XYZ file of N, CA, C and O in Angstrom:
576
model
N -56.831 126.899 -51.956
C -57.351 125.795 -51.184
C -56.475 125.569 -49.942
O -55.260 125.535 -50.031
N -57.105 125.430 -48.784
C -56.404 125.194 -47.526
C -56.110 123.708 -47.372
O -56.978 122.865 -47.593
N -54.866 123.390 -46.987
C -54.504 121.995 -46.771
C -54.986 121.541 -45.394
O -55.319 122.362 -44.524
N -55.010 120.237 -45.191
C -55.397 119.685 -43.896
C -54.439 120.176 -42.817
O -54.851 120.556 -41.722
N -53.169 120.198 -43.146
C -52.162 120.661 -42.179
C -52.434 122.113 -41.775
O -52.419 122.454 -40.605
N -52.686 122.980 -42.742
C -52.960 124.388 -42.451
C -54.219 124.542 -41.611
O -54.249 125.321 -40.659
N -55.243 123.776 -41.942
C -56.496 123.845 -41.190
C -56.308 123.355 -39.760
O -56.843 123.933 -38.813
N -55.507 122.292 -39.604
C -55.254 121.750 -38.264
C -54.536 122.779 -37.400
O -54.923 123.028 -36.259
N -53.475 123.382 -37.938
C -52.735 124.358 -37.158
C -53.553 125.618 -36.906
O -53.433 126.238 -35.856
N -54.412 126.002 -37.833
C -55.290 127.158 -37.624
C -56.255 126.871 -36.482
O -56.508 127.735 -35.632
N -56.781 125.650 -36.427
C -57.686 125.267 -35.342
C -56.956 125.281 -34.002
O -57.454 125.835 -33.016
N -55.773 124.701 -33.973
C -55.001 124.686 -32.726
C -54.671 126.103 -32.275
O -54.768 126.424 -31.090
N -54.257 126.937 -33.212
C -53.927 128.316 -32.885
C -55.145 129.068 -32.356
O -55.050 129.855 -31.416
N -56.310 128.798 -32.922
C -57.543 129.438 -32.470
C -57.840 129.101 -31.014
O -58.419 129.896 -30.287
N -57.421 127.931 -30.586
C -57.616 127.515 -29.197
C -56.380 127.773 -28.335
O -56.273 127.288 -27.223
N -55.417 128.528 -28.873
C -54.246 128.911 -28.097
C -53.229 127.803 -27.922
O -52.438 127.818 -26.991
N -53.217 126.832 -28.806
C -52.311 125.693 -28.663
C -51.405 125.623 -29.883
O -51.865 125.618 -31.010
N -50.107 125.520 -29.617
C -49.174 125.447 -30.733
C -48.210 124.277 -30.641
O -47.487 124.008 -31.584
N -48.178 123.559 -29.518
C -47.198 122.483 -29.375
C -47.823 121.166 -28.953
O -47.168 120.311 -28.400
N -49.079 120.965 -29.241
C -49.768 119.762 -28.784
C -49.167 118.480 -29.352
O -49.295 117.433 -28.768
N -48.486 118.556 -30.486
C -47.939 117.356 -31.105
C -46.564 116.984 -30.568
O -45.955 116.058 -31.058
N -46.084 117.648 -29.536
C -44.750 117.394 -29.029
C -44.661 116.372 -27.926
O -43.570 116.002 -27.524
N -45.769 115.874 -27.419
C -45.709 114.934 -26.304
C -44.910 113.692 -26.657
O -45.157 113.044 -27.656
N -43.941 113.391 -25.802
C -43.147 112.192 -25.976
C -41.863 112.381 -26.747
O -41.008 111.509 -26.768
N -41.695 113.508 -27.361
C -40.531 113.745 -28.212
C -39.269 114.065 -27.411
O -38.170 113.664 -27.789
N -39.410 114.756 -26.296
C -38.250 115.285 -25.574
C -37.271 114.249 -25.074
O -36.055 114.422 -25.192
N -37.763 113.169 -24.502
C -36.874 112.162 -23.938
C -36.020 111.525 -25.031
O -34.797 111.446 -24.919
N -36.655 111.109 -26.097
C -35.917 110.487 -27.208
C -34.987 111.484 -27.894
O -33.864 111.129 -28.264
N -35.449 112.711 -28.060
C -34.625 113.733 -28.706
C -33.376 114.033 -27.887
O -32.302 114.262 -28.444
N -33.506 114.007 -26.566
C -32.345 114.259 -25.707
C -31.287 113.177 -25.884
O -30.083 113.463 -25.947
N -31.728 111.938 -25.980
C -30.784 110.832 -26.174
C -30.093 110.971 -27.531
O -28.865 110.827 -27.632
N -30.865 111.265 -28.556
C -30.283 111.460 -29.882
C -29.308 112.617 -29.922
O -28.237 112.525 -30.535
N -29.642 113.694 -29.232
C -28.740 114.847 -29.177
C -27.439 114.478 -28.474
O -26.355 114.851 -28.925
N -27.544 113.717 -27.390
C -26.335 113.295 -26.668
C -25.459 112.395 -27.529
O -24.223 112.466 -27.451
N -26.075 111.555 -28.345
C -25.298 110.690 -29.238
C -24.596 111.506 -30.317
O -23.481 111.176 -30.731
N -25.236 112.572 -30.778
C -24.659 113.401 -31.843
C -23.632 114.394 -31.311
O -22.693 114.742 -32.028
N -23.818 114.843 -30.078
C -22.942 115.879 -29.512
C -22.248 115.304 -28.284
O -22.528 115.685 -27.152
N -21.321 114.409 -28.516
C -20.709 113.626 -27.441
C -19.895 114.455 -26.452
O -19.652 114.000 -25.338
N -19.503 115.645 -26.811
C -18.718 116.463 -25.879
C -19.591 117.411 -25.052
O -19.080 118.155 -24.223
N -20.910 117.379 -25.265
C -21.819 118.285 -24.563
C -22.671 117.548 -23.538
O -23.019 116.388 -23.726
N -23.008 118.239 -22.471
C -23.979 117.734 -21.501
C -25.358 118.099 -22.014
O -25.609 119.238 -22.390
N -26.268 117.150 -22.043
C -27.626 117.390 -22.509
C -28.558 117.368 -21.311
O -28.488 116.469 -20.472
N -29.410 118.383 -21.226
C -30.385 118.488 -20.141
C -31.770 118.484 -20.766
O -32.077 119.322 -21.618
N -32.600 117.526 -20.339
C -33.961 117.412 -20.869
C -34.940 117.685 -19.739
O -34.969 116.948 -18.755
N -35.726 118.742 -19.864
C -36.763 119.071 -18.882
C -38.093 118.638 -19.503
O -38.511 119.176 -20.527
N -38.734 117.643 -18.864
C -39.893 116.988 -19.460
C -40.989 116.840 -18.418
O -40.716 116.490 -17.265
N -42.219 117.061 -18.804
C -43.339 116.836 -17.905
C -43.556 115.346 -17.683
O -43.183 114.524 -18.515
N -44.175 115.011 -16.554
C -44.381 113.600 -16.246
C -45.268 112.914 -17.268
O -44.993 111.792 -17.698
N -46.317 113.570 -17.721
C -47.193 112.971 -18.716
C -46.483 112.748 -20.033
O -46.549 111.659 -20.613
N -45.771 113.756 -20.504
C -45.050 113.632 -21.777
C -43.981 112.558 -21.700
O -43.759 111.825 -22.667
N -43.346 112.423 -20.551
C -42.283 111.419 -20.432
C -42.826 110.004 -20.573
O -42.123 109.105 -21.031
N -44.085 109.802 -20.205
C -44.653 108.461 -20.257
C -44.839 107.942 -21.681
O -44.995 106.749 -21.893
N -44.796 108.815 -22.664
C -44.913 108.374 -24.053
C -43.660 107.616 -24.504
O -43.719 106.858 -25.473
N -42.518 107.852 -23.846
C -41.262 107.239 -24.295
C -40.339 106.895 -23.130
O -39.123 106.899 -23.292
N -40.898 106.577 -21.980
C -40.082 106.336 -20.785
C -39.083 105.206 -20.977
O -38.032 105.174 -20.338
N -39.392 104.259 -21.878
C -38.471 103.157 -22.127
C -37.156 103.631 -22.733
O -36.176 102.894 -22.728
N -37.112 104.868 -23.191
C -35.867 105.431 -23.697
C -34.789 105.518 -22.631
O -33.600 105.558 -22.952
N -35.183 105.540 -21.359
C -34.186 105.554 -20.286
C -33.285 104.322 -20.373
O -32.091 104.391 -20.073
N -33.842 103.195 -20.767
C -33.052 101.976 -20.915
C -31.982 102.162 -21.987
O -30.824 101.787 -21.789
N -32.359 102.755 -23.106
C -31.384 103.023 -24.166
C -30.307 103.977 -23.674
O -29.118 103.773 -23.948
N -30.702 105.017 -22.943
C -29.720 105.971 -22.416
C -28.716 105.274 -21.511
O -27.509 105.530 -21.580
N -29.216 104.373 -20.668
C -28.327 103.638 -19.765
C -27.396 102.707 -20.541
O -26.190 102.649 -20.265
N -27.944 101.982 -21.502
C -27.129 101.048 -22.293
C -26.060 101.765 -23.096
O -24.960 101.257 -23.261
N -26.400 102.957 -23.598
C -25.466 103.719 -24.427
C -24.563 104.639 -23.610
O -23.609 105.194 -24.140
N -24.881 104.828 -22.335
C -24.078 105.684 -21.468
C -24.140 107.156 -21.819
O -23.188 107.892 -21.573
N -25.248 107.608 -22.372
C -25.363 109.010 -22.768
C -25.448 109.906 -21.533
O -26.228 109.639 -20.623
N -24.661 110.962 -21.477
C -24.661 111.844 -20.302
C -25.819 112.844 -20.323
O -25.627 114.049 -20.432
N -27.032 112.334 -20.229
C -28.221 113.186 -20.245
C -28.737 113.345 -18.822
O -28.831 112.371 -18.072
N -29.070 114.571 -18.462
C -29.783 114.837 -17.208
C -31.253 114.962 -17.563
O -31.664 115.905 -18.244
N -32.040 113.978 -17.137
C -33.485 114.010 -17.350
C -34.119 114.637 -16.120
O -33.961 114.118 -15.014
N -34.791 115.753 -16.297
C -35.486 116.423 -15.198
C -36.973 116.267 -15.476
O -37.499 116.860 -16.415
N -37.630 115.437 -14.668
C -39.047 115.169 -14.853
C -39.830 116.059 -13.889
O -39.665 115.955 -12.677
N -40.640 116.939 -14.433
C -41.499 117.798 -13.622
C -42.779 117.023 -13.344
O -43.565 116.764 -14.244
N -42.948 116.622 -12.077
C -44.067 115.749 -11.726
C -45.205 116.543 -11.084
O -45.136 116.919 -9.919
N -46.264 116.760 -11.866
C -47.466 117.380 -11.311
C -48.615 116.373 -11.211
O -49.718 116.714 -10.841
N -48.333 115.119 -11.574
C -49.294 114.050 -11.380
C -50.406 113.941 -12.411
O -51.432 113.330 -12.143
N -50.172 114.500 -13.597
C -51.207 114.416 -14.629
C -50.614 114.764 -16.006
O -49.547 115.352 -16.102
N -51.348 114.402 -17.040
C -51.013 114.808 -18.396
C -51.521 116.235 -18.565
O -52.649 116.457 -19.022
N -50.724 117.219 -18.198
C -51.181 118.609 -18.195
C -51.560 119.100 -19.591
O -52.518 119.865 -19.741
N -50.835 118.677 -20.612
C -51.174 119.110 -21.968
C -52.584 118.673 -22.336
O -53.341 119.424 -22.955
N -52.941 117.467 -21.936
C -54.292 116.981 -22.227
C -55.336 117.727 -21.403
O -56.437 118.005 -21.887
N -55.000 118.081 -20.168
C -55.928 118.860 -19.348
C -56.133 120.247 -19.946
O -57.265 120.745 -20.008
N -55.057 120.850 -20.391
C -55.161 122.164 -21.023
C -56.024 122.086 -22.276
O -56.897 122.930 -22.499
N -55.780 121.086 -23.075
C -56.556 120.885 -24.302
C -58.026 120.658 -23.961
O -58.914 121.239 -24.586
N -58.294 119.831 -22.958
C -59.670 119.560 -22.536
C -60.397 120.808 -22.067
O -61.577 121.010 -22.381
N -59.692 121.667 -21.320
C -60.301 122.914 -20.842
C -60.713 123.804 -22.001
O -61.731 124.490 -21.940
N -59.911 123.798 -23.058
C -60.237 124.615 -24.239
C -61.574 124.199 -24.841
O -62.250 124.990 -25.466
N -61.943 122.936 -24.667
C -63.195 122.418 -25.209
C -64.272 122.267 -24.147
O -65.306 121.651 -24.390
N -64.029 122.804 -22.941
C -65.026 122.773 -21.883
C -65.232 121.414 -21.246
O -66.263 121.177 -20.612
N -64.272 120.530 -21.375
C -64.401 119.196 -20.785
C -64.143 119.273 -19.284
O -63.144 119.833 -18.852
N -65.020 118.720 -18.507
C -64.899 118.747 -17.047
C -64.127 117.545 -16.504
O -63.549 117.610 -15.440
N -64.155 116.448 -17.222
C -63.528 115.220 -16.753
C -62.685 114.621 -17.874
O -63.122 114.546 -19.018
N -61.477 114.203 -17.520
C -60.579 113.574 -18.486
C -60.073 112.252 -17.893
O -58.979 112.185 -17.336
N -60.850 111.197 -17.987
C -60.463 109.906 -17.405
C -59.127 109.411 -17.952
O -58.829 109.572 -19.138
N -58.336 108.820 -17.061
C -57.077 108.227 -17.474
C -55.921 109.182 -17.615
O -54.844 108.798 -18.067
N -56.109 110.437 -17.224
C -55.034 111.419 -17.402
C -54.351 111.802 -16.089
O -53.460 112.639 -16.078
N -54.772 111.208 -15.001
C -54.138 111.453 -13.701
C -53.023 110.420 -13.493
O -53.215 109.242 -13.786
N -51.888 110.857 -12.997
C -50.729 109.984 -12.785
C -50.195 110.121 -11.355
O -48.997 110.307 -11.150
N -51.041 110.034 -10.335
C -50.592 110.367 -8.982
C -49.605 109.388 -8.361
O -48.844 109.770 -7.482
N -49.583 108.154 -8.795
C -48.773 107.150 -8.101
C -47.506 106.740 -8.839
O -46.792 105.853 -8.363
N -47.225 107.363 -9.961
C -46.013 106.993 -10.690
C -44.774 107.422 -9.918
O -44.704 108.524 -9.395
N -43.799 106.534 -9.866
C -42.541 106.790 -9.180
C -41.455 106.796 -10.252
O -40.997 105.735 -10.688
N -41.065 107.982 -10.687
C -40.111 108.087 -11.780
C -38.711 107.662 -11.383
O -37.948 107.186 -12.225
N -38.371 107.781 -10.112
C -37.072 107.277 -9.663
C -37.023 105.757 -9.802
O -36.037 105.198 -10.276
N -38.096 105.090 -9.407
C -38.151 103.629 -9.534
C -38.121 103.217 -11.005
O -37.434 102.254 -11.368
N -38.862 103.941 -11.856
C -38.844 103.638 -13.289
C -37.435 103.801 -13.864
O -36.980 102.974 -14.656
N -36.749 104.860 -13.465
C -35.385 105.105 -13.958
C -34.422 104.035 -13.455
O -33.657 103.450 -14.241
N -34.454 103.781 -12.174
C -33.521 102.808 -11.593
C -33.743 101.409 -12.155
O -32.788 100.655 -12.352
N -34.992 101.053 -12.437
C -35.284 99.748 -13.027
C -34.683 99.608 -14.423
O -34.478 98.494 -14.903
N -34.370 100.735 -15.045
C -33.801 100.724 -16.393
C -32.312 101.068 -16.397
O -31.716 101.277 -17.457
N -31.713 101.163 -15.205
C -30.279 101.395 -15.116
C -29.852 102.838 -15.024
O -28.673 103.163 -15.210
N -30.790 103.744 -14.714
C -30.471 105.172 -14.606
C -30.605 105.596 -13.146
O -31.645 105.395 -12.523
N -29.550 106.177 -12.593
C -29.590 106.679 -11.218
C -30.565 107.841 -11.128
O -30.709 108.617 -12.082
N -31.253 107.952 -9.977
C -32.297 108.977 -9.875
C -32.413 109.518 -8.459
O -32.068 108.840 -7.493
N -32.916 110.747 -8.373
C -33.216 111.390 -7.084
C -34.554 112.104 -7.188
O -34.865 112.700 -8.211
N -35.302 112.076 -6.097
C -36.615 112.729 -6.027
C -36.497 113.974 -5.160
O -35.831 113.956 -4.126
N -37.156 115.045 -5.579
C -37.128 116.287 -4.807
C -38.536 116.835 -4.655
O -39.372 116.678 -5.543
N -38.770 117.485 -3.512
C -40.054 118.171 -3.328
C -39.883 119.513 -2.633
O -40.850 120.124 -2.208
N -38.623 119.976 -2.545
C -38.336 121.320 -2.026
C -37.322 121.995 -2.945
O -36.594 121.318 -3.678
N -37.262 123.304 -2.879
C -36.314 124.054 -3.710
C -34.873 123.688 -3.358
O -34.036 123.523 -4.249
N -34.578 123.546 -2.071
C -33.217 123.208 -1.654
C -32.816 121.823 -2.168
O -31.704 121.627 -2.663
N -33.723 120.875 -2.047
C -33.435 119.521 -2.523
C -33.273 119.509 -4.043
O -32.421 118.784 -4.579
N -34.074 120.304 -4.730
C -33.966 120.382 -6.185
C -32.602 120.930 -6.585
O -31.953 120.396 -7.489
N -32.137 121.965 -5.911
C -30.833 122.547 -6.212
C -29.730 121.500 -6.074
O -28.881 121.364 -6.963
N -29.746 120.743 -4.999
C -28.730 119.706 -4.775
C -28.827 118.594 -5.813
O -27.812 118.111 -6.324
N -30.038 118.171 -6.119
C -30.229 117.095 -7.091
C -29.774 117.524 -8.486
O -29.184 116.720 -9.223
N -30.051 118.768 -8.847
C -29.610 119.251 -10.158
C -28.089 119.317 -10.236
O -27.496 118.935 -11.256
N -27.443 119.766 -9.171
C -25.968 119.792 -9.147
C -25.423 118.382 -9.353
O -24.483 118.171 -10.117
N -26.016 117.412 -8.646
C -25.591 116.013 -8.769
C -25.782 115.523 -10.201
O -24.886 114.925 -10.794
N -26.960 115.760 -10.762
C -27.271 115.273 -12.102
C -26.401 115.939 -13.167
O -25.875 115.268 -14.059
N -26.232 117.249 -13.061
C -25.450 117.976 -14.063
C -23.974 117.579 -14.029
O -23.275 117.683 -15.039
N -23.496 117.095 -12.897
C -22.096 116.668 -12.776
C -21.885 115.234 -13.261
O -20.739 114.820 -13.493
N -22.947 114.482 -13.429
C -22.832 113.069 -13.810
C -22.371 112.929 -15.262
O -22.781 113.695 -16.125
N -21.532 111.926 -15.503
C -21.094 111.666 -16.879
C -21.818 110.467 -17.496
O -21.417 109.943 -18.526
N -22.876 110.044 -16.840
C -23.781 108.996 -17.322
C -25.201 109.529 -17.184
O -25.413 110.551 -16.540
N -26.201 108.855 -17.731
C -27.557 109.377 -17.596
C -28.022 109.391 -16.139
O -27.668 108.493 -15.358
N -28.780 110.410 -15.806
C -29.333 110.531 -14.460
C -30.702 111.190 -14.586
O -31.009 111.841 -15.577
N -31.515 111.011 -13.533
C -32.860 111.553 -13.566
C -33.172 112.241 -12.250
O -32.847 111.723 -11.178
N -33.798 113.406 -12.352
C -34.287 114.132 -11.185
C -35.803 114.228 -11.321
O -36.298 114.728 -12.328
N -36.501 113.706 -10.326
C -37.958 113.810 -10.281
C -38.299 114.999 -9.400
O -38.105 114.963 -8.179
N -38.770 116.085 -10.007
C -39.100 117.314 -9.294
C -40.609 117.389 -9.089
O -41.357 117.647 -10.028
N -41.037 117.139 -7.862
C -42.459 117.141 -7.549
C -42.925 118.579 -7.362
O -42.336 119.343 -6.599
N -43.996 118.942 -8.078
C -44.566 120.282 -7.985
C -46.066 120.168 -7.700
O -46.671 119.128 -7.933
N -46.639 121.260 -7.191
C -48.091 121.271 -6.944
C -48.850 121.552 -8.210
O -48.436 122.184 -9.107
């Protein structure tokens, strides 16, 4: 007898999806990792849509002083949901566009320093700055 879990993963695999349940986990996991591994620098690369599931975690990172570099890849949409929708032939996914979110403002409002980049050169400089920080920092990397 096939379990619900096995059937669910078989369905996801049939549609080429294996990590759909991970949205929102990265930001919180990075903070937890930094708390557990206090001598290590933690770098979290997270999509803009996935980050919105737990963006309030930036406040905890700031309060706890965890040295996490949050790199938010901003393409202006919940890409995982768009990918999933395409697998089912959906033409429209209302509520999944995020064109006006300002992740630097969200970070700074929660006590985390941030920089926005939209060129490779600016990204290189921002990453150097973030990776050198001993407190939480955020880089918003705008991509097409």
